[in-house]
Tab-separated table of C-alpha atoms in Angstrom:
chain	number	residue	atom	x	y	z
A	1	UNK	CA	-38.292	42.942	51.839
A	2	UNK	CA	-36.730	43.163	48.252
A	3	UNK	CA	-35.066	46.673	49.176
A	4	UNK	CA	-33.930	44.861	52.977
A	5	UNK	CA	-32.217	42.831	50.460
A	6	UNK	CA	-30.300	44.973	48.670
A	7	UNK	CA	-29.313	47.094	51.197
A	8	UNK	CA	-28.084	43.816	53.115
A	9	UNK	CA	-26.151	42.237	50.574
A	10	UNK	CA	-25.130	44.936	47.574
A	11	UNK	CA	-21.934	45.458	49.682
A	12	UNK	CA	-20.576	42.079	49.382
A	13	UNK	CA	-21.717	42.190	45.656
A	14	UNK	CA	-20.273	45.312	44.908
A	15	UNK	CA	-16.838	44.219	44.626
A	16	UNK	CA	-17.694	41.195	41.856
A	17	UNK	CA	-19.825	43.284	39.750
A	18	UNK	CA	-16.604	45.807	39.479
A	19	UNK	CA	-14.348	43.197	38.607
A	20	UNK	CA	-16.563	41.845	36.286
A	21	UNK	CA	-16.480	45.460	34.450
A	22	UNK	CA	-12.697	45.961	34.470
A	23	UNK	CA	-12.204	42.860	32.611
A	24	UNK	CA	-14.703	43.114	30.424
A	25	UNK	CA	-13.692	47.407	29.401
A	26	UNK	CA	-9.126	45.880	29.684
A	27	UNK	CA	-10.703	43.288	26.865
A	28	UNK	CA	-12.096	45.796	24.634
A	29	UNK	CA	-9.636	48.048	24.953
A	30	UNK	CA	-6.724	45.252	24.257
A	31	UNK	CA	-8.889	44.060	20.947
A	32	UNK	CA	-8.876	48.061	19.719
A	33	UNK	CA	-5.061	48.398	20.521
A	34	UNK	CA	-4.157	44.753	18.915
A	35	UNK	CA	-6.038	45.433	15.602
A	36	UNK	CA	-4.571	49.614	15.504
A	37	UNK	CA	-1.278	47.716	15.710
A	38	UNK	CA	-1.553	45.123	13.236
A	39	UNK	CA	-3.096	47.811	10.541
A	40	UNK	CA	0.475	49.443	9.805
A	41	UNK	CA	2.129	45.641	9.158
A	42	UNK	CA	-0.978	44.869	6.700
A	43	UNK	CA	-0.481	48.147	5.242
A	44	UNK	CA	3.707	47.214	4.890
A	45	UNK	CA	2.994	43.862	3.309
A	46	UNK	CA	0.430	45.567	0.816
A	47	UNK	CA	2.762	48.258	0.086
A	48	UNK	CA	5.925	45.841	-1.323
A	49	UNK	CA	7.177	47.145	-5.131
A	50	UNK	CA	10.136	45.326	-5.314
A	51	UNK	CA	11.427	41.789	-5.701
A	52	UNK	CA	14.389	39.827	-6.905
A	53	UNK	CA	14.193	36.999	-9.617
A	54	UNK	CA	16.313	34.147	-10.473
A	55	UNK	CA	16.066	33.693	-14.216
A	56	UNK	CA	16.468	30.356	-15.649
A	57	UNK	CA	16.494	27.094	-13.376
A	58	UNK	CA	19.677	25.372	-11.477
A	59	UNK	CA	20.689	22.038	-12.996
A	60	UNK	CA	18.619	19.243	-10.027
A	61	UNK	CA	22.478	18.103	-9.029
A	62	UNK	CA	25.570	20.302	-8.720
A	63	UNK	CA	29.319	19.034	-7.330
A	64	UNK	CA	31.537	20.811	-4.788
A	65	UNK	CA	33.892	22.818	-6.532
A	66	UNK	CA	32.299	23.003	-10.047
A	67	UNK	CA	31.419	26.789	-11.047
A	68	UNK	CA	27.232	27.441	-10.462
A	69	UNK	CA	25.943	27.534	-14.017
A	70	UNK	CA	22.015	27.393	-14.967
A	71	UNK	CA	20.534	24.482	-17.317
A	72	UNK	CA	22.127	24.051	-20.376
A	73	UNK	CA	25.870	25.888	-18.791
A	74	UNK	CA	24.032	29.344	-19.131
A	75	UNK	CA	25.125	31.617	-16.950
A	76	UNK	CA	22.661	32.168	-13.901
A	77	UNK	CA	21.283	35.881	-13.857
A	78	UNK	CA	19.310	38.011	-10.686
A	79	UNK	CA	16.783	40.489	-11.713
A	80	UNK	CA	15.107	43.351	-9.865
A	81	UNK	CA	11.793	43.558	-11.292
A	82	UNK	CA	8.177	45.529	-10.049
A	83	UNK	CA	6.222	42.977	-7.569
A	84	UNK	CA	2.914	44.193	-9.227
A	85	UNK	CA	3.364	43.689	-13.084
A	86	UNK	CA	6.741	42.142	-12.849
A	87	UNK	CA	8.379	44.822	-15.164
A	88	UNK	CA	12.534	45.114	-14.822
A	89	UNK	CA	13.749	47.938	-12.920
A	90	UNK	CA	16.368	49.672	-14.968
A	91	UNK	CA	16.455	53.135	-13.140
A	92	UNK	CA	17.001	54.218	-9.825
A	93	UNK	CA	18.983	53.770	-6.753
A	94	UNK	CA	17.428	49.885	-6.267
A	95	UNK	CA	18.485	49.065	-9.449
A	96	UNK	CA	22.672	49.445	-9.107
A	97	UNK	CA	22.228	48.106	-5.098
A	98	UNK	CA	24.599	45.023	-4.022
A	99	UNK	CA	23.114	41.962	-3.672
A	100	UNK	CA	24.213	38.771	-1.375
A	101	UNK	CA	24.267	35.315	-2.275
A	102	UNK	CA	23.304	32.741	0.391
A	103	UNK	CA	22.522	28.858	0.552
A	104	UNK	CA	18.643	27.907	2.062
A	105	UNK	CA	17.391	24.679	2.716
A	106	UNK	CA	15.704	22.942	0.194
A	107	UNK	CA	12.333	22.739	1.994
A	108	UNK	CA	12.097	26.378	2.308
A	109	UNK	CA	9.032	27.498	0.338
A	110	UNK	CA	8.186	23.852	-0.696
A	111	UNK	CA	4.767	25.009	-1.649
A	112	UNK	CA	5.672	27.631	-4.007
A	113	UNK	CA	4.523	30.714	-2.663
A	114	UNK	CA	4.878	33.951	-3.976
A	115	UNK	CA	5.297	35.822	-1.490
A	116	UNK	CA	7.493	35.139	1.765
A	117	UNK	CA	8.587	37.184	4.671
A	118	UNK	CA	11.891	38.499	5.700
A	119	UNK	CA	11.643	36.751	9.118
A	120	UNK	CA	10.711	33.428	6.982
A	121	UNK	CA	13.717	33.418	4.456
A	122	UNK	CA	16.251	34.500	7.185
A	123	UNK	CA	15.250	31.521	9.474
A	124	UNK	CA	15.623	29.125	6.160
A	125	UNK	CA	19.366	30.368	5.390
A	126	UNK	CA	21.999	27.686	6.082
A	127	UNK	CA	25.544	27.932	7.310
A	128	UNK	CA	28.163	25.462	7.063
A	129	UNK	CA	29.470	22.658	9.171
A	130	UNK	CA	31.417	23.664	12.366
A	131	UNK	CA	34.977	22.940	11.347
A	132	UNK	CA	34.271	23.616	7.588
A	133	UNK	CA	34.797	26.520	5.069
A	134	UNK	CA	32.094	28.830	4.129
A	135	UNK	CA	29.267	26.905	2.399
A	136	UNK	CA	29.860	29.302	-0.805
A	137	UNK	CA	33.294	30.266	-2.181
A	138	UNK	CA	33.793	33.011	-5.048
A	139	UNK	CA	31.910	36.265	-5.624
A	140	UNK	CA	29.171	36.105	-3.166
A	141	UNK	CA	28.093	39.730	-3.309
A	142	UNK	CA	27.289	40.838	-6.700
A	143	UNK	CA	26.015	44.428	-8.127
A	144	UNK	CA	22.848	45.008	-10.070
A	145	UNK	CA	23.830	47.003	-12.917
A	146	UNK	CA	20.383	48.352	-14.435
A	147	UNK	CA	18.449	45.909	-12.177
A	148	UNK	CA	20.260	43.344	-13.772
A	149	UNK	CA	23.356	40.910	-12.468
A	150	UNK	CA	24.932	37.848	-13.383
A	151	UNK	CA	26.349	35.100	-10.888
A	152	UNK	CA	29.578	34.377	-12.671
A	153	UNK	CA	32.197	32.305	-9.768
A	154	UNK	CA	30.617	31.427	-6.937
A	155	UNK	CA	30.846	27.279	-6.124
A	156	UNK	CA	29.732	24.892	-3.166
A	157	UNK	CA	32.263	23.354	-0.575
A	158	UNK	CA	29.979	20.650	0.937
A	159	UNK	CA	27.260	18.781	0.108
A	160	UNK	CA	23.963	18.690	0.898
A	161	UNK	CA	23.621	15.153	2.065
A	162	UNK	CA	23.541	16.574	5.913
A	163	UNK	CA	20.650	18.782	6.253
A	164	UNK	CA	17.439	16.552	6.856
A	165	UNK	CA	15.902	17.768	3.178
A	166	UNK	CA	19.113	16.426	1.621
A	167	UNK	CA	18.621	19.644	-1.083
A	168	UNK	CA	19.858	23.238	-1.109
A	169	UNK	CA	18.183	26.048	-3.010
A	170	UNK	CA	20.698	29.132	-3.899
A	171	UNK	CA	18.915	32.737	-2.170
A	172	UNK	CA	20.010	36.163	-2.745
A	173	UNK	CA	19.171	39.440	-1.109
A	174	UNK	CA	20.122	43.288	-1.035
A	175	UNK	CA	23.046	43.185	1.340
A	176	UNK	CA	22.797	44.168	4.387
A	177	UNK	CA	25.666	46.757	4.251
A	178	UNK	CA	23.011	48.589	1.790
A	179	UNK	CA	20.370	51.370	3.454
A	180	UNK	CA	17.251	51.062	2.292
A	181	UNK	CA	14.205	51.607	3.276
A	182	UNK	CA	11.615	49.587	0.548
A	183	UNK	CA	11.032	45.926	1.667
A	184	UNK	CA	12.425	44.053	-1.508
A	185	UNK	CA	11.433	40.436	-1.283
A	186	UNK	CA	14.434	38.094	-1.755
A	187	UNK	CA	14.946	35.454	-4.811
A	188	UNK	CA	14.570	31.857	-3.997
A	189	UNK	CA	16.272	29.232	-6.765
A	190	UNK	CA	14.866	25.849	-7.394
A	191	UNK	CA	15.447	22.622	-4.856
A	192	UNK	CA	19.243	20.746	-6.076
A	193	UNK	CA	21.575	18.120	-4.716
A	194	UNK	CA	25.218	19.121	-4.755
A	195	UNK	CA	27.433	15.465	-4.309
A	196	UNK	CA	31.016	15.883	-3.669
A	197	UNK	CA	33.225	16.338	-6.867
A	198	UNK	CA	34.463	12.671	-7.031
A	199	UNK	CA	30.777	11.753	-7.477
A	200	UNK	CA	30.968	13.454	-10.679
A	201	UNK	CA	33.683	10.820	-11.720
A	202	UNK	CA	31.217	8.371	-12.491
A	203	UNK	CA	28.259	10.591	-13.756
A	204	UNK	CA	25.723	9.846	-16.286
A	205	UNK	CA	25.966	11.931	-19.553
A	206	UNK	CA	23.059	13.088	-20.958
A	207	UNK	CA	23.027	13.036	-23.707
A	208	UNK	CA	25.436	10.455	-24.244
A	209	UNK	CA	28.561	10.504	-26.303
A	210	UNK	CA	29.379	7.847	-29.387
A	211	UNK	CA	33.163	7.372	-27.921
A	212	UNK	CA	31.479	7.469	-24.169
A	213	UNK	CA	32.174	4.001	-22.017
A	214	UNK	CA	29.435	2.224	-21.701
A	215	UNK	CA	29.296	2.736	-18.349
A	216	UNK	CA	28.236	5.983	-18.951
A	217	UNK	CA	24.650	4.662	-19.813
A	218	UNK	CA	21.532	4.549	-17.260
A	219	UNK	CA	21.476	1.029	-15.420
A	220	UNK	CA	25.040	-0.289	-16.184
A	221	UNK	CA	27.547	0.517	-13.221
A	222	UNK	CA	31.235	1.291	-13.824
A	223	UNK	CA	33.045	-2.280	-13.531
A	224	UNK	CA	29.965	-3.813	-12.357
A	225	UNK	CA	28.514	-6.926	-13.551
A	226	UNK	CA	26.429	-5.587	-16.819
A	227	UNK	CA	29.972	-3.681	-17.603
A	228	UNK	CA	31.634	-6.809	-17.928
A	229	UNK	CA	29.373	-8.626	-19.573
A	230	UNK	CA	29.640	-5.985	-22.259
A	231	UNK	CA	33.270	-5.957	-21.850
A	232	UNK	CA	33.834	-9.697	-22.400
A	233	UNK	CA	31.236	-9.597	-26.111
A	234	UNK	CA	33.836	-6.567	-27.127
A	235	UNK	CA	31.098	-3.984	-25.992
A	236	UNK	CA	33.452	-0.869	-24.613
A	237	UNK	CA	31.540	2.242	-25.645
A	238	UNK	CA	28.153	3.610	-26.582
A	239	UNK	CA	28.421	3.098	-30.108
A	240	UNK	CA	29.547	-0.521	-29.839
A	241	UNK	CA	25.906	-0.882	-27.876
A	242	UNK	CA	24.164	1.101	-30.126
A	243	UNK	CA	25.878	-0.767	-33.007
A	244	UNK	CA	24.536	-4.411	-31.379
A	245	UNK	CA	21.258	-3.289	-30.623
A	246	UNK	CA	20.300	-2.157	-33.899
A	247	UNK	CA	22.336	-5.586	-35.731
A	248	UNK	CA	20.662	-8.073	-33.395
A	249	UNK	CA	18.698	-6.301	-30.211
A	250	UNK	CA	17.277	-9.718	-28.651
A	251	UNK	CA	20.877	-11.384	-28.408
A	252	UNK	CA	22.341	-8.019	-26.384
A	253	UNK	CA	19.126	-8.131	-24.452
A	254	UNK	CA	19.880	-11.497	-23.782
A	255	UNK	CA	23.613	-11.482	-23.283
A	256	UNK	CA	22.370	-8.876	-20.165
A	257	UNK	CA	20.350	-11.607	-18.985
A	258	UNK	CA	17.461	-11.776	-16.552
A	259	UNK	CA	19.642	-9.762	-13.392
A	260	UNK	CA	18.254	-6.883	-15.663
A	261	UNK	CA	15.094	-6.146	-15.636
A	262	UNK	CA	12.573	-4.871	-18.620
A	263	UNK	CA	12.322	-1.648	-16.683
A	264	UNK	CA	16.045	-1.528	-16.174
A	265	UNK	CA	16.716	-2.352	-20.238
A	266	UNK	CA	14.284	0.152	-21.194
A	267	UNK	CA	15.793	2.742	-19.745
A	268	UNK	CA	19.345	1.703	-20.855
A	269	UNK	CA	18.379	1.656	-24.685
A	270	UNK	CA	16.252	4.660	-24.486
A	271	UNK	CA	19.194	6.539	-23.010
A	272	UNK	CA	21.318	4.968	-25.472
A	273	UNK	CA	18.850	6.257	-28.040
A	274	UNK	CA	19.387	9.461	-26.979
A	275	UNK	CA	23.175	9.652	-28.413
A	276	UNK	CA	23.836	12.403	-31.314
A	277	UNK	CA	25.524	10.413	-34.487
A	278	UNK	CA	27.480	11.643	-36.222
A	279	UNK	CA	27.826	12.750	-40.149
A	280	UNK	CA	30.253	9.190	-41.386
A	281	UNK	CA	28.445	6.958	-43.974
A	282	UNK	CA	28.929	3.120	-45.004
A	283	UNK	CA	28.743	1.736	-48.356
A	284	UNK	CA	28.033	-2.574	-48.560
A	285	UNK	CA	28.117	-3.333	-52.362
A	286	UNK	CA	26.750	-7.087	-52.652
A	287	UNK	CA	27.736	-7.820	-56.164
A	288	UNK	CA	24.528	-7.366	-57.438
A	289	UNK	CA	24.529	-4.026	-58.648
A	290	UNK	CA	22.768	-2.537	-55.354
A	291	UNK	CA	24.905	-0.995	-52.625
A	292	UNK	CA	23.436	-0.479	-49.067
A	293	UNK	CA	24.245	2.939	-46.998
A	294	UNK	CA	24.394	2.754	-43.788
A	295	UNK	CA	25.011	5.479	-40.266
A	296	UNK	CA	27.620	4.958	-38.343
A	297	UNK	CA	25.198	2.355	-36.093
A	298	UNK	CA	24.735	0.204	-38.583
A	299	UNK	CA	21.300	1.433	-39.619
A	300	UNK	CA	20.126	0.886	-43.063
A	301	UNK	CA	19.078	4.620	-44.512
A	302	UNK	CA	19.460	4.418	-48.138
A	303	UNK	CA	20.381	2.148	-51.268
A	304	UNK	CA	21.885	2.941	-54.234
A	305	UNK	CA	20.498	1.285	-57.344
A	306	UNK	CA	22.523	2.273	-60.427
A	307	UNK	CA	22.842	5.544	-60.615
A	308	UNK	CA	20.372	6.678	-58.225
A	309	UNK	CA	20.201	6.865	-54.408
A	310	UNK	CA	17.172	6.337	-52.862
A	311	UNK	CA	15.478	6.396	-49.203
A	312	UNK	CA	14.572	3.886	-47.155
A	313	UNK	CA	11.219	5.587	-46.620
A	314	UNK	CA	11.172	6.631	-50.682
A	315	UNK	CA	11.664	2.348	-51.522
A	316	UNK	CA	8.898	0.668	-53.278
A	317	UNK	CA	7.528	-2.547	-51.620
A	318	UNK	CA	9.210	-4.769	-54.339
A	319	UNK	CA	12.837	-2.811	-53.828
A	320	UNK	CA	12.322	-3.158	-49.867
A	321	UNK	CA	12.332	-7.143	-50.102
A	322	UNK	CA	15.308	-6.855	-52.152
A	323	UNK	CA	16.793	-4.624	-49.775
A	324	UNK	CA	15.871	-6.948	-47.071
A	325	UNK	CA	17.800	-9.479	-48.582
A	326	UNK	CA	21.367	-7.343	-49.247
A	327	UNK	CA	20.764	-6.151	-45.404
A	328	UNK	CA	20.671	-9.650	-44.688
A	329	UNK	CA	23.685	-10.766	-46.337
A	330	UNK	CA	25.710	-7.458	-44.129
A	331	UNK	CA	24.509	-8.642	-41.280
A	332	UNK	CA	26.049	-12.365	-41.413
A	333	UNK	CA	29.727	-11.073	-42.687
A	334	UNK	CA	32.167	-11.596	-39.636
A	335	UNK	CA	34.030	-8.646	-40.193
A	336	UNK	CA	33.337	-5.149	-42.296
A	337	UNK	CA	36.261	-5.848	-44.728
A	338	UNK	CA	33.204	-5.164	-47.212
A	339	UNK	CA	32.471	-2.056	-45.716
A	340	UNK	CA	33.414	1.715	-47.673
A	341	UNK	CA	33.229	5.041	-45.971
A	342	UNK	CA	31.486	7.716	-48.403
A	343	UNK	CA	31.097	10.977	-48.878
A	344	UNK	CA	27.397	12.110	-47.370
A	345	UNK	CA	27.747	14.619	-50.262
């Protein structure tokens, strides 16, 4: 009965069952050509020497117009260095190649990678506005010389407030023109603003300036209402502030009044703090055969007793009441009639 069976119905199976084992021998032989053709690219991306370096970070806001510069107005340098034990590469065709300069957005590589692919940085590049110039202007293709290169005039022509990460990062790249066949992984700069160059009218300096307008400092708007409040107690520049604070800190606080906030005065008088004095020193001779020196805030460094100068640090606890009481007496005259530059020799 079992072979009647067989022989009745292995015809109509006959077609299922070699279905069955064409799909099952196309799937094995698709899984052994997928993985021989992915071996070569893991091979490629285990095989990359070379990479270019940005040394030294890009300031975290740049204006249109103004010349690229690193931190601290050093000049921004590309290196060409080994991908394995990041050694400079001073020899060799790579290392006199031309190199491009491009703008990417400032989400590429957000995580830090560090490694990226070619495909990865080329779909990252951005290019400017229909209707507008180039995004960089000046000397966008550079030469390595020794596997070293500086970027010397190259500036932005827009900002960056379009592009949905608001930030730019500065790329580079062998140029294209260049035939090579080693994979060198492009250099990536750190995330920056760049604000059009009348933003740069009203920028903060840090750190600040004695002469600089108030203005100048964190929290207090040019010709806003802090400004003029300054203004109209004689306050115009940093000094004036700095000169206020340190003869009577709780009336400036309070001539600011509550609009500004603790957090907001904080950061005003720590910026303000931050201003390099200069070298002049002020003599206050009560009368009493002690004379008071003083910076050129208004702070109380030394005393001169006699013949000899002393510290404010070096005073004994007896001396410091004393001084107390001359510093007192400056700080009530109405003007500095009393006041005598010396010599800090």
């Amino acid at each position: 009965i079992g072979a009647q069976y067989m022989q009745k119905h292995l015809p109509k199976l006959e077609p299922f069952l070699r279905r069955v084992v064409q799909e099952e021998v196309h799937n094995v032989l698709i899984r052994h050509i997928d993985s021989a053709h992915r071996l070569p690219l893991q091979l490629k991306t285990s095989s990359k020497r070379y990479k270019l370096q940005f040394q030294g970070n890009l300031p975290q806001t740049l204006f249109t117009g103004n010349r690229v510069e690193a931190e601290n107005k050093q000049p921004l340098r590309i290196v060409l260095t080994d991908a394995v034990n990041n050694q400079l590469i001073t020899s060799g065709p790579l290392s006199s190649m031309k190199v491009e300069l491009l703008v990417l957005d400032g989400d590429f590589n957000a995580d830090e990678r560090l490694e990226h692919t070619e495909k990865e940085f080329s779909e990252s590049i951005v290019f400017e506005r229909e209707g507008k110039r180039p995004l960089l202007s000046g000397e966008v293709v550079i030469v390595l010389e020794k596997g070293v290169a500086s970027v010397r005039d190259i500036s932005f022509t827009d900002n960056s407030s379009w592009i949905r990460s608001r930030k730019f990062r500065l790329g580079a790249r062998m140029s294209r023109a260049s035939s090579i066949e080693e994979r060198v992984q492009e250099a990536v700069s750190n995330p920056f603003l760049v604000k059009d160059h009348r933003g740069e009218v009203y920028k903060k300096h840090h750190p600040p300036a004695l002469a600089d307008d108030v203005w100048r400092l964190e929290k207090i708007g040019k010709d806003g209402v802090f400004h003029k409040k300054l203004a109209d107690f004689g306050i115009h520049t940093v000094q004036d502030f700095l000169r206020n604070l340190v003869m009577d800190q709780y009336g400036l606080r309070g001539l600011l009044g509550s609009g500004m906030s603790n957090k907001m005065w904080e950061s005003t008088v720590e910026h303000a703090r931050e201003c390099v004095l200069d070298d002049k020193l002020y003599s206050y001779c009560s009368g009493h055969g002690i004379i008071l020196l003083f910076n050129c805030i208004h702070e109380n460094i030394g005393v001169v007793v006699g013949s000899n100068c002393f510290s404010v640090n070096a005073l004994t606890a007896t001396q410091k009441v004393v001084r107390t009481s001359e510093n007192t007496s400056f700080r009530t005259e109405t003007s500095l009639s009393h006041e005598q530059r010396v010599d800090r020799s």
